[in-house]
């Protein structure tokens, strides 16, 4: 037994510092209440405290920190989207991610891998070219590459795809990266906590009180909290919160499933995505292949797993990498995706004064964590949408000004 | 395996079915305002609950209505569309 462990056992006290304080009771008033202690909510709390000097903030979490989408995504970070609005927004996020480990003083295992989106048809190739040109115009490293280049970078890939869907080319995005998603939430949480923000786990919001169109209080299972500003950062649970206020949104929740294989020696450096095969795969720093597919086909608020999913995914994976046939799936899980009809988020102010939405995170939420924290904290502090998120306001639907984001992971081309 | 009762063909695996979206009446396009029309086109009741939905049995080409609990993933009942459903 290591000496340190023995000493710890005999001492009986927690000698290691805790990541977070555990505040006992909710106060009766906060300047800002944030619903949801995932990456987005904690990032917003962190930047509110650090950049805007608003420290009297409570983050309420019905379960534990990072228990929702934050810990269930496949941890890919990229900015090679299709719409100029999307590219600018996600690129700011990638830039923030690149310095985030140092900022938060926690190792996020941020690892730039190069991101390939494979094209199996002429139509996909056309969309890829479009994306590459929009990306380059906005200063994002992104280009269309041919099969030779793909083979050079990823020699294990079967370019003929078993003969049925040969790879014609790919969109290559060198800054595409993966990160340790839990650590992002923990890092932001600790940073916010050190600046005076209270994180209340096991605290569920049961109602939001509104007087003459303004938020006045939040009801929780731990008591009533007065506040004039509330941020909902609960992704797949957003419709349950907006229902409390009677706010209509286009959000529909579908499960998104993912799985990992047993750990292998490092062999896959890149992130490989194929929209046509409904597959994305990368190798984590632990050696596991992390894989995801497209959305489940019907609305559901459950994180159950299905055999259909893992069978389909394994089939497509073998088309790309036939030698993986004897590799075992270690575990599978699902997360809730709050989908919007235009595959862009819904962020900013709402018809209720003091109620802010950070939602519509579908299949693209993790990569946006830092920029959401930045822009939502700005929006709350100034009661005015940050310019980067103005195109994503809820009222865009009433105004018929959607942002058609065909670069999202769940869109087939 | 997830099963669904088809009103015509009885209990079948859910892989034989396609989801056709929520059942909801369409407002008259020539009489509704832009905002009402946007509400119909875009906005949905996204919270969990027992929902009335269109489903399609692919093998037999049958469209029907299912009442489904979207929280528990349970099918409450299924039936063929009739004129009375229009007013619901």
Short mmCIF file of C-alpha atoms in Angstrom, two decimals:
data_model
loop_
_atom_site.label_atom_id
_atom_site.label_comp_id
_atom_site.label_asym_id
_atom_site.label_seq_id
_atom_site.Cartn_x
_atom_site.Cartn_y
_atom_site.Cartn_z
CA UNK A 1 0.00 0.00 0.00
CA UNK A 2 1.42 3.43 -0.90
CA UNK A 3 2.47 5.38 2.16
CA UNK A 4 0.30 8.35 1.17
CA UNK A 5 -2.81 6.19 1.07
CA UNK A 6 -1.99 4.59 4.42
CA UNK A 7 -1.50 8.01 5.97
CA UNK A 8 -4.83 9.10 4.54
CA UNK A 9 -6.57 6.03 5.97
CA UNK A 10 -5.12 6.55 9.45
CA UNK A 11 -5.69 10.31 9.40
CA UNK A 12 -9.39 9.96 8.58
CA UNK A 13 -9.66 13.50 7.26
CA UNK A 14 -10.00 14.68 3.64
CA UNK A 15 -6.48 15.81 2.98
CA UNK A 16 -7.11 16.66 -0.67
CA UNK A 17 -8.87 19.96 -1.38
CA UNK A 18 -12.42 19.58 -2.73
CA UNK A 19 -13.20 20.86 -6.25
CA UNK A 20 -16.31 22.71 -5.06
CA UNK A 21 -17.82 23.97 -1.86
CA UNK A 22 -21.12 22.34 -1.00
CA UNK A 23 -23.31 25.25 0.13
CA UNK A 24 -25.86 24.01 2.64
CA UNK A 25 -28.97 26.07 2.07
CA UNK A 26 -30.23 28.31 -0.68
CA UNK A 27 -30.26 31.98 0.23
CA UNK A 28 -33.55 33.81 -0.18
CA UNK A 29 -32.21 36.10 -2.92
CA UNK A 30 -29.61 36.00 -5.72
CA UNK A 31 -28.79 38.51 -8.44
CA UNK A 32 -28.82 35.75 -11.04
CA UNK A 33 -30.13 32.18 -10.93
CA UNK A 34 -28.80 29.73 -13.50
CA UNK A 35 -30.76 26.53 -14.06
CA UNK A 36 -28.48 23.64 -15.03
CA UNK A 37 -24.94 22.91 -13.81
CA UNK A 38 -23.63 21.54 -17.08
CA UNK A 39 -20.81 23.08 -19.06
CA UNK A 40 -22.98 25.90 -20.41
CA UNK A 41 -24.52 26.96 -17.09
CA UNK A 42 -21.23 26.82 -15.21
CA UNK A 43 -19.39 28.66 -17.99
CA UNK A 44 -22.01 31.42 -17.87
CA UNK A 45 -21.60 31.61 -14.07
CA UNK A 46 -17.80 31.72 -14.41
CA UNK A 47 -17.79 34.56 -16.95
CA UNK A 48 -20.51 36.47 -15.04
CA UNK A 49 -18.25 36.42 -11.98
CA UNK A 50 -14.93 36.93 -13.80
CA UNK A 51 -15.80 39.38 -16.59
CA UNK A 52 -18.90 41.18 -15.34
CA UNK A 53 -18.37 41.26 -11.56
CA UNK A 54 -21.71 39.56 -10.87
CA UNK A 55 -20.88 37.08 -8.11
CA UNK A 56 -24.17 36.69 -6.29
CA UNK A 57 -25.14 33.79 -8.53
CA UNK A 58 -26.74 30.42 -7.77
CA UNK A 59 -26.43 27.52 -10.20
CA UNK A 60 -29.24 25.01 -9.60
CA UNK A 61 -28.83 21.43 -10.77
CA UNK A 62 -31.55 18.78 -10.42
CA UNK A 63 -28.98 15.97 -10.50
CA UNK A 64 -25.18 16.27 -10.27
CA UNK A 65 -22.67 18.50 -12.10
CA UNK A 66 -22.32 17.57 -15.77
CA UNK A 67 -24.97 14.83 -15.57
CA UNK A 68 -26.78 15.84 -18.75
CA UNK A 69 -25.48 16.52 -22.23
CA UNK A 70 -22.09 17.65 -20.89
CA UNK A 71 -21.09 14.13 -19.90
CA UNK A 72 -22.90 12.34 -22.73
CA UNK A 73 -21.56 13.93 -25.92
CA UNK A 74 -18.69 12.58 -28.03
CA UNK A 75 -16.47 15.56 -27.09
CA UNK A 76 -15.69 16.86 -30.58
CA UNK A 77 -14.73 20.53 -31.03
CA UNK A 78 -14.75 22.10 -34.52
CA UNK A 79 -15.90 25.20 -36.37
CA UNK A 80 -16.27 24.11 -40.04
CA UNK A 81 -19.97 24.88 -40.20
CA UNK A 82 -21.90 26.13 -43.19
CA UNK A 83 -23.59 29.42 -42.31
CA UNK A 84 -21.46 32.53 -41.68
CA UNK A 85 -23.38 33.03 -38.39
CA UNK A 86 -22.52 29.50 -37.26
CA UNK A 87 -18.89 29.61 -38.39
CA UNK A 88 -18.15 32.89 -36.57
CA UNK A 89 -19.81 31.65 -33.40
CA UNK A 90 -18.18 28.21 -33.24
CA UNK A 91 -14.79 29.58 -34.31
CA UNK A 92 -14.78 31.90 -31.32
CA UNK A 93 -15.49 28.82 -29.23
CA UNK A 94 -12.57 26.88 -30.73
CA UNK A 95 -10.26 29.82 -29.98
CA UNK A 96 -11.46 29.92 -26.37
CA UNK A 97 -11.01 26.14 -26.06
CA UNK A 98 -7.38 26.36 -27.19
CA UNK A 99 -6.39 28.36 -24.07
CA UNK A 100 -8.96 26.94 -21.72
CA UNK A 101 -6.77 24.40 -19.88
CA UNK A 102 -4.45 27.23 -18.80
CA UNK A 103 -7.37 29.57 -18.04
CA UNK A 104 -9.11 27.09 -15.77
CA UNK A 105 -5.91 25.46 -14.46
CA UNK A 106 -7.21 21.98 -15.22
CA UNK A 107 -6.03 19.50 -17.85
CA UNK A 108 -8.81 19.25 -20.42
CA UNK A 109 -6.82 16.78 -22.58
CA UNK A 110 -7.54 19.14 -25.45
CA UNK A 111 -6.11 17.36 -28.43
CA UNK A 112 -6.12 18.69 -32.02
CA UNK A 113 -6.62 15.75 -34.33
CA UNK A 114 -7.69 16.98 -37.74
CA UNK A 115 -11.34 16.44 -38.58
CA UNK A 116 -12.45 14.64 -41.76
CA UNK A 117 -16.05 14.78 -42.96
CA UNK A 118 -16.22 12.11 -45.65
CA UNK A 119 -18.12 12.55 -48.92
CA UNK A 120 -19.52 9.44 -50.57
CA UNK A 121 -21.62 11.19 -53.23
CA UNK A 122 -21.34 14.15 -55.59
CA UNK A 123 -24.07 15.96 -53.67
CA UNK A 124 -22.10 15.71 -50.43
CA UNK A 125 -18.96 16.84 -52.21
CA UNK A 126 -20.82 19.91 -53.41
CA UNK A 127 -21.91 20.81 -49.85
CA UNK A 128 -18.33 20.22 -48.64
CA UNK A 129 -16.97 22.64 -51.23
CA UNK A 130 -19.55 25.19 -50.16
CA UNK A 131 -18.59 24.73 -46.50
CA UNK A 132 -14.86 24.96 -47.29
CA UNK A 133 -15.34 28.25 -49.14
CA UNK A 134 -17.48 29.80 -46.37
CA UNK A 135 -14.91 28.61 -43.79
CA UNK A 136 -11.91 30.00 -45.68
CA UNK A 137 -13.68 33.30 -46.24
CA UNK A 138 -14.09 33.63 -42.48
CA UNK A 139 -10.52 32.61 -41.74
CA UNK A 140 -11.18 29.05 -40.59
CA UNK A 141 -8.71 26.37 -41.70
CA UNK A 142 -10.82 24.09 -43.84
CA UNK A 143 -10.36 22.55 -47.28
CA UNK A 144 -11.68 19.95 -49.64
CA UNK A 145 -9.24 17.03 -50.00
CA UNK A 146 -9.10 14.01 -52.30
CA UNK A 147 -8.84 10.28 -51.50
CA UNK A 148 -5.00 10.28 -51.77
CA UNK A 149 -4.68 12.83 -48.96
CA UNK A 150 -7.17 10.94 -46.79
CA UNK A 151 -5.21 7.72 -47.35
CA UNK A 152 -1.95 9.45 -46.41
CA UNK A 153 -3.43 10.81 -43.16
CA UNK A 154 -5.47 7.78 -42.22
CA UNK A 155 -4.05 4.68 -43.94
CA UNK A 156 -6.37 2.33 -42.01
CA UNK A 157 -9.48 3.67 -43.69
CA UNK A 158 -11.01 1.49 -46.43
CA UNK A 159 -11.62 4.12 -49.10
CA UNK A 160 -13.86 1.81 -51.09
CA UNK A 161 -16.10 1.41 -48.05
CA UNK A 162 -16.62 -2.27 -48.78
CA UNK A 163 -17.45 -1.35 -52.39
CA UNK A 164 -20.87 0.06 -51.69
CA UNK A 165 -20.20 3.74 -50.94
CA UNK A 166 -16.67 4.67 -52.14
CA UNK A 167 -15.16 7.81 -50.59
CA UNK A 168 -14.81 10.57 -53.20
CA UNK A 169 -13.22 13.19 -50.96
CA UNK A 170 -13.56 14.90 -47.62
CA UNK A 171 -13.79 18.23 -45.89
CA UNK A 172 -10.59 18.49 -43.84
CA UNK A 173 -10.50 20.77 -40.80
CA UNK A 174 -7.05 20.64 -39.12
CA UNK A 175 -8.08 22.41 -35.83
CA UNK A 176 -10.82 19.80 -35.18
CA UNK A 177 -10.17 18.51 -31.65
CA UNK A 178 -11.42 16.35 -28.83
CA UNK A 179 -11.44 17.22 -25.14
CA UNK A 180 -12.33 15.66 -21.82
CA UNK A 181 -15.90 16.88 -21.45
CA UNK A 182 -16.40 16.35 -17.69
CA UNK A 183 -13.28 18.38 -16.97
CA UNK A 184 -14.73 21.34 -18.88
CA UNK A 185 -17.71 21.42 -16.49
CA UNK A 186 -15.50 20.83 -13.43
CA UNK A 187 -13.03 23.53 -14.48
CA UNK A 188 -15.73 26.13 -15.05
CA UNK A 189 -17.50 25.03 -11.88
CA UNK A 190 -14.40 25.36 -9.75
CA UNK A 191 -13.54 28.73 -11.32
CA UNK A 192 -17.05 30.02 -10.63
CA UNK A 193 -17.06 28.55 -7.12
CA UNK A 194 -13.76 30.24 -6.25
CA UNK A 195 -15.30 33.57 -7.31
CA UNK A 196 -18.27 33.19 -4.99
CA UNK A 197 -20.85 31.46 -7.16
CA UNK A 198 -22.92 28.85 -5.29
CA UNK A 199 -23.55 25.52 -7.00
CA UNK A 200 -26.58 23.69 -5.58
CA UNK A 201 -26.85 20.09 -6.74
CA UNK A 202 -29.96 17.97 -6.16
CA UNK A 203 -32.02 21.16 -6.49
CA UNK A 204 -34.86 21.00 -8.97
CA UNK A 205 -36.74 24.02 -10.30
CA UNK A 206 -40.48 23.47 -9.96
CA UNK A 207 -41.80 26.88 -10.96
CA UNK A 208 -40.85 30.39 -12.04
CA UNK A 209 -42.85 33.34 -10.70
CA UNK A 210 -43.56 36.22 -13.05
CA UNK A 211 -45.15 39.58 -12.15
CA UNK A 212 -46.26 41.99 -14.89
CA UNK A 213 -44.05 40.27 -17.45
CA UNK A 214 -40.91 40.14 -15.30
CA UNK A 215 -39.26 37.28 -13.45
CA UNK A 216 -39.47 37.76 -9.66
CA UNK A 217 -38.68 34.38 -8.13
CA UNK A 218 -37.79 30.75 -8.76
CA UNK A 219 -39.54 27.91 -6.91
CA UNK A 220 -37.39 24.89 -6.15
CA UNK A 221 -37.73 21.69 -4.16
CA UNK A 222 -35.35 23.34 -1.64
CA UNK A 223 -37.43 26.50 -1.23
CA UNK A 224 -38.22 29.82 -2.89
CA UNK A 225 -35.50 32.09 -4.28
CA UNK A 226 -36.11 35.71 -5.23
CA UNK A 227 -34.30 36.91 -8.32
CA UNK A 228 -34.89 39.13 -11.31
CA UNK A 229 -32.68 37.27 -13.77
CA UNK A 230 -32.88 33.58 -14.67
CA UNK A 231 -30.85 31.70 -17.25
CA UNK A 232 -32.13 28.35 -18.45
CA UNK A 233 -29.15 26.25 -19.62
CA UNK A 234 -30.72 22.82 -19.50
CA UNK A 235 -30.57 21.70 -23.17
CA UNK A 236 -32.76 18.57 -23.38
CA UNK A 237 -34.88 19.67 -20.42
CA UNK A 238 -35.66 23.13 -21.87
CA UNK A 239 -39.28 22.36 -22.89
CA UNK A 240 -40.04 21.46 -19.25
CA UNK A 241 -38.73 24.89 -18.13
CA UNK A 242 -40.37 26.95 -20.89
CA UNK A 243 -43.63 25.14 -20.16
CA UNK A 244 -43.55 26.69 -16.66
CA UNK A 245 -43.67 30.13 -18.30
CA UNK A 246 -45.93 29.32 -21.25
CA UNK A 247 -43.20 30.24 -23.74
CA UNK A 248 -43.65 28.53 -27.11
CA UNK A 249 -40.50 27.16 -28.80
CA UNK A 250 -39.82 24.87 -31.76
CA UNK A 251 -37.76 22.50 -29.58
CA UNK A 252 -38.39 18.79 -29.95
CA UNK A 253 -36.35 16.33 -27.89
CA UNK A 254 -34.83 13.21 -29.43
CA UNK A 255 -32.31 10.86 -27.81
CA UNK A 256 -28.85 10.72 -29.35
CA UNK A 257 -26.93 7.55 -28.66
CA UNK A 258 -23.21 6.91 -28.40
CA UNK A 259 -20.86 4.11 -27.38
CA UNK A 260 -17.22 3.28 -26.74
CA UNK A 261 -15.18 0.21 -27.55
CA UNK A 262 -12.61 -1.46 -25.34
CA UNK A 263 -9.29 0.48 -25.23
CA UNK A 264 -6.86 -0.11 -28.10
CA UNK A 265 -3.29 1.04 -28.69
CA UNK A 266 -3.28 4.48 -30.33
CA UNK A 267 -3.85 4.05 -34.07
CA UNK A 268 -6.52 6.57 -35.08
CA UNK A 269 -5.16 10.08 -34.97
CA UNK A 270 -7.99 11.83 -36.82
CA UNK A 271 -11.65 12.40 -36.15
CA UNK A 272 -13.61 10.63 -38.89
CA UNK A 273 -17.19 11.64 -39.67
CA UNK A 274 -19.52 10.34 -42.33
CA UNK A 275 -22.96 11.89 -42.52
CA UNK A 276 -24.04 9.38 -45.18
CA UNK A 277 -23.13 6.45 -42.92
CA UNK A 278 -24.46 8.27 -39.80
CA UNK A 279 -21.20 7.78 -37.95
CA UNK A 280 -18.51 9.76 -36.18
CA UNK A 281 -15.53 8.18 -34.50
CA UNK A 282 -12.39 9.29 -32.69
CA UNK A 283 -9.93 7.60 -30.36
CA UNK A 284 -9.84 9.03 -26.85
CA UNK A 285 -6.67 9.55 -24.86
CA UNK A 286 -7.62 6.35 -23.02
CA UNK A 287 -7.55 4.42 -26.28
CA UNK A 288 -11.28 3.78 -26.54
CA UNK A 289 -13.00 4.44 -29.84
CA UNK A 290 -15.74 6.96 -29.08
CA UNK A 291 -18.59 6.71 -31.56
CA UNK A 292 -21.92 8.33 -32.15
CA UNK A 293 -24.66 8.10 -34.73
CA UNK A 294 -27.61 10.20 -35.81
CA UNK A 295 -30.68 10.97 -33.73
CA UNK A 296 -33.18 8.34 -32.73
CA UNK A 297 -36.07 8.50 -35.21
CA UNK A 298 -38.83 9.66 -32.87
CA UNK A 299 -39.38 12.11 -30.02
CA UNK A 300 -38.49 10.68 -26.61
CA UNK A 301 -37.40 12.07 -23.24
CA UNK A 302 -35.56 8.96 -22.12
CA UNK A 303 -31.88 8.08 -22.07
CA UNK A 304 -32.43 4.39 -22.76
CA UNK A 305 -30.09 2.53 -25.12
CA UNK A 306 -31.15 0.31 -28.00
CA UNK A 307 -29.65 -2.68 -29.80
CA UNK A 308 -30.76 -1.17 -33.13
CA UNK A 309 -28.38 1.69 -32.61
CA UNK A 310 -25.31 -0.32 -31.69
CA UNK A 311 -25.92 -2.83 -34.50
CA UNK A 312 -26.31 -0.10 -37.11
CA UNK A 313 -23.30 1.81 -35.87
CA UNK A 314 -21.08 -1.28 -35.74
CA UNK A 315 -22.11 -2.17 -39.30
CA UNK A 316 -21.13 1.25 -40.61
CA UNK A 317 -17.90 1.30 -38.62
CA UNK A 318 -16.85 -1.98 -40.23
CA UNK A 319 -17.48 -0.52 -43.67
CA UNK A 320 -14.82 2.10 -42.89
CA UNK A 321 -12.48 -0.03 -40.74
CA UNK A 322 -13.05 -3.74 -41.49
CA UNK A 323 -10.20 -4.86 -39.19
CA UNK A 324 -12.18 -3.80 -36.11
CA UNK A 325 -14.52 -6.79 -36.41
CA UNK A 326 -13.26 -8.47 -33.22
CA UNK A 327 -13.22 -5.31 -31.09
CA UNK A 328 -15.84 -5.27 -28.35
CA UNK A 329 -18.23 -2.50 -27.43
CA UNK A 330 -17.59 -1.59 -23.80
CA UNK A 331 -20.61 0.55 -22.99
CA UNK A 332 -23.33 2.59 -24.65
CA UNK A 333 -25.51 5.45 -23.47
CA UNK A 334 -27.83 8.20 -24.69
CA UNK A 335 -28.31 11.91 -24.15
CA UNK A 336 -31.25 14.21 -24.83
CA UNK A 337 -30.94 16.49 -27.86
CA UNK A 338 -33.23 19.51 -28.03
CA UNK A 339 -33.53 19.90 -31.77
CA UNK A 340 -34.47 23.04 -33.68
CA UNK A 341 -35.87 22.99 -37.23
CA UNK A 342 -32.88 24.93 -38.62
CA UNK A 343 -30.16 23.09 -36.63
CA UNK A 344 -29.04 26.31 -34.92
CA UNK A 345 -29.35 27.07 -31.19
CA UNK A 346 -31.91 29.31 -29.51
CA UNK A 347 -30.16 31.88 -27.35
CA UNK A 348 -30.88 35.21 -25.74
CA UNK A 349 -33.85 37.12 -24.37
CA UNK A 350 -37.44 35.96 -24.36
CA UNK A 351 -40.87 37.57 -24.07
CA UNK A 352 -40.54 37.33 -20.25
CA UNK A 353 -38.22 40.07 -19.01
CA UNK A 354 -35.30 38.61 -17.07
CA UNK A 355 -35.70 35.09 -18.46
CA UNK A 356 -32.86 34.10 -20.79
CA UNK A 357 -32.61 30.97 -22.89
CA UNK A 358 -29.50 29.01 -23.77
CA UNK A 359 -31.08 26.11 -25.60
CA UNK A 360 -31.54 24.27 -28.86
CA UNK A 361 -28.25 22.49 -28.36
CA UNK A 362 -29.23 19.40 -30.28
CA UNK A 363 -26.07 17.66 -31.41
CA UNK A 364 -23.75 20.68 -31.32
CA UNK A 365 -23.67 21.83 -27.68
CA UNK A 366 -20.34 20.70 -26.23
CA UNK A 367 -18.16 22.52 -28.77
CA UNK A 368 -20.02 25.76 -28.02
CA UNK A 369 -19.54 25.64 -24.24
CA UNK A 370 -16.98 28.45 -23.81
CA UNK A 371 -18.57 30.86 -26.29
CA UNK A 372 -22.01 30.24 -24.80
CA UNK A 373 -20.68 31.13 -21.37
CA UNK A 374 -19.12 34.31 -22.75
CA UNK A 375 -22.08 35.46 -24.80
CA UNK A 376 -24.83 34.49 -22.34
CA UNK A 377 -23.03 36.20 -19.43
CA UNK A 378 -22.77 39.33 -21.60
CA UNK A 379 -26.46 39.06 -22.48
CA UNK A 380 -27.47 38.72 -18.82
CA UNK A 381 -25.17 41.52 -17.60
CA UNK A 382 -26.34 44.00 -20.26
CA UNK A 383 -29.89 42.69 -20.82
CA UNK A 384 -28.98 42.82 -24.50
CA UNK A 385 -28.03 39.99 -26.87
CA UNK A 386 -24.34 39.70 -27.70
CA UNK A 387 -23.84 40.30 -31.45
CA UNK A 388 -22.58 36.74 -32.01
CA UNK A 389 -25.88 35.26 -30.79
CA UNK A 390 -28.33 37.78 -32.23
CA UNK A 391 -29.00 35.53 -35.26
CA UNK A 392 -29.96 32.72 -32.83
CA UNK A 393 -32.73 34.62 -30.97
CA UNK A 394 -36.03 32.85 -30.34
CA UNK A 395 -38.03 35.45 -32.27
CA UNK A 396 -36.28 34.48 -35.53
CA UNK A 397 -39.01 31.91 -36.09
CA UNK A 398 -41.83 34.44 -35.84
CA UNK A 399 -39.83 36.64 -38.20
CA UNK A 400 -39.10 33.81 -40.66
CA UNK A 401 -35.34 34.40 -40.34
CA UNK A 402 -34.01 30.93 -39.61
CA UNK A 403 -30.30 30.12 -39.80
CA UNK A 404 -30.21 26.91 -41.89
CA UNK A 405 -27.19 25.11 -40.46
CA UNK A 406 -26.55 22.14 -42.73
CA UNK A 407 -23.12 21.65 -41.20
CA UNK A 408 -24.58 20.12 -38.04
CA UNK A 409 -23.71 16.53 -37.16
CA UNK A 410 -27.24 15.20 -37.56
CA UNK A 411 -27.81 16.51 -41.06
CA UNK A 412 -27.46 14.01 -43.89
CA UNK A 413 -26.46 15.49 -47.22
CA UNK B 1 -37.41 -5.56 -29.11
CA UNK B 2 -39.78 -2.62 -29.09
CA UNK B 3 -43.25 -3.54 -30.31
CA UNK B 4 -46.07 -1.44 -31.70
CA UNK B 5 -49.66 -2.51 -32.33
CA UNK B 6 -50.72 -1.64 -35.88
CA UNK B 7 -54.52 -1.20 -36.11
CA UNK B 8 -54.56 -3.38 -39.25
CA UNK B 9 -51.68 -5.84 -38.84
CA UNK B 10 -51.50 -6.34 -35.08
CA UNK B 11 -48.33 -6.26 -32.98
CA UNK B 12 -45.21 -5.72 -35.06
CA UNK B 13 -41.57 -4.73 -34.30
CA UNK B 14 -41.12 -0.95 -34.22
CA UNK B 15 -38.51 -1.17 -36.99
CA UNK B 16 -41.43 -1.71 -39.40
CA UNK B 17 -42.85 1.71 -38.58
CA UNK B 18 -41.97 5.29 -39.41
CA UNK B 19 -42.76 8.27 -37.20
CA UNK B 20 -44.85 10.90 -38.96
CA UNK B 21 -44.78 13.75 -36.45
CA UNK B 22 -47.37 15.06 -34.00
CA UNK B 23 -51.05 15.08 -34.91
CA UNK B 24 -52.17 18.70 -34.97
CA UNK B 25 -54.88 20.56 -36.82
CA UNK B 26 -53.78 23.07 -39.46
CA UNK B 27 -55.14 26.61 -39.22
CA UNK B 28 -56.61 28.10 -42.38
CA UNK B 29 -53.57 29.62 -44.15
CA UNK B 30 -55.55 32.39 -45.82
CA UNK B 31 -57.13 33.51 -42.55
CA UNK B 32 -54.19 33.26 -40.14
CA UNK B 33 -51.71 36.04 -39.43
CA UNK B 34 -47.98 35.58 -40.11
CA UNK B 35 -47.42 34.99 -36.40
CA UNK B 36 -50.15 32.35 -36.13
CA UNK B 37 -48.78 30.63 -39.21
CA UNK B 38 -45.21 30.71 -37.81
CA UNK B 39 -46.56 29.20 -34.61
CA UNK B 40 -48.13 26.35 -36.59
CA UNK B 41 -45.10 25.79 -38.83
CA UNK B 42 -42.33 25.99 -36.22
CA UNK B 43 -43.51 25.76 -32.63
CA UNK B 44 -44.20 22.44 -30.93
CA UNK B 45 -45.31 21.15 -27.56
CA UNK B 46 -41.85 19.88 -26.66
CA UNK B 47 -42.47 18.83 -23.06
CA UNK B 48 -42.89 15.13 -22.25
CA UNK B 49 -46.35 13.64 -21.91
CA UNK B 50 -48.87 11.48 -23.72
CA UNK B 51 -48.85 12.72 -27.31
CA UNK B 52 -51.07 11.98 -30.32
CA UNK B 53 -48.88 11.22 -33.32
CA UNK B 54 -48.99 10.03 -36.90
CA UNK B 55 -47.27 6.70 -37.49
CA UNK B 56 -46.86 4.70 -40.69
CA UNK B 57 -46.61 0.93 -41.09
CA UNK B 58 -44.10 0.72 -43.93
CA UNK B 59 -44.76 -2.86 -45.02
CA UNK B 60 -48.49 -2.37 -45.53
CA UNK B 61 -48.62 1.37 -46.21
CA UNK B 62 -50.97 2.08 -43.29
CA UNK B 63 -51.13 5.54 -41.74
CA UNK B 64 -52.65 5.62 -38.26
CA UNK B 65 -52.65 7.55 -35.00
CA UNK B 66 -50.73 6.47 -31.90
CA UNK B 67 -51.02 7.85 -28.39
CA UNK B 68 -47.56 7.55 -26.91
CA UNK B 69 -45.98 8.47 -23.59
CA UNK B 70 -42.82 10.33 -24.62
CA UNK B 71 -41.36 10.19 -21.11
CA UNK B 72 -41.72 6.46 -20.48
CA UNK B 73 -41.40 5.31 -24.11
CA UNK B 74 -44.71 3.46 -23.91
CA UNK B 75 -47.42 3.21 -26.54
CA UNK B 76 -50.80 3.81 -24.92
CA UNK B 77 -53.04 2.95 -27.89
CA UNK B 78 -53.20 3.09 -31.68
CA UNK B 79 -56.17 3.54 -34.01
CA UNK B 80 -57.05 4.50 -37.56
CA UNK B 81 -57.77 8.15 -38.32
CA UNK B 82 -61.44 9.08 -38.54
CA UNK B 83 -63.29 12.32 -39.16
CA UNK B 84 -63.95 12.80 -35.45
CA UNK B 85 -60.20 13.18 -34.85
CA UNK B 86 -60.17 16.33 -36.97
CA UNK B 87 -61.87 18.37 -34.29
CA UNK B 88 -59.63 17.13 -31.43
#
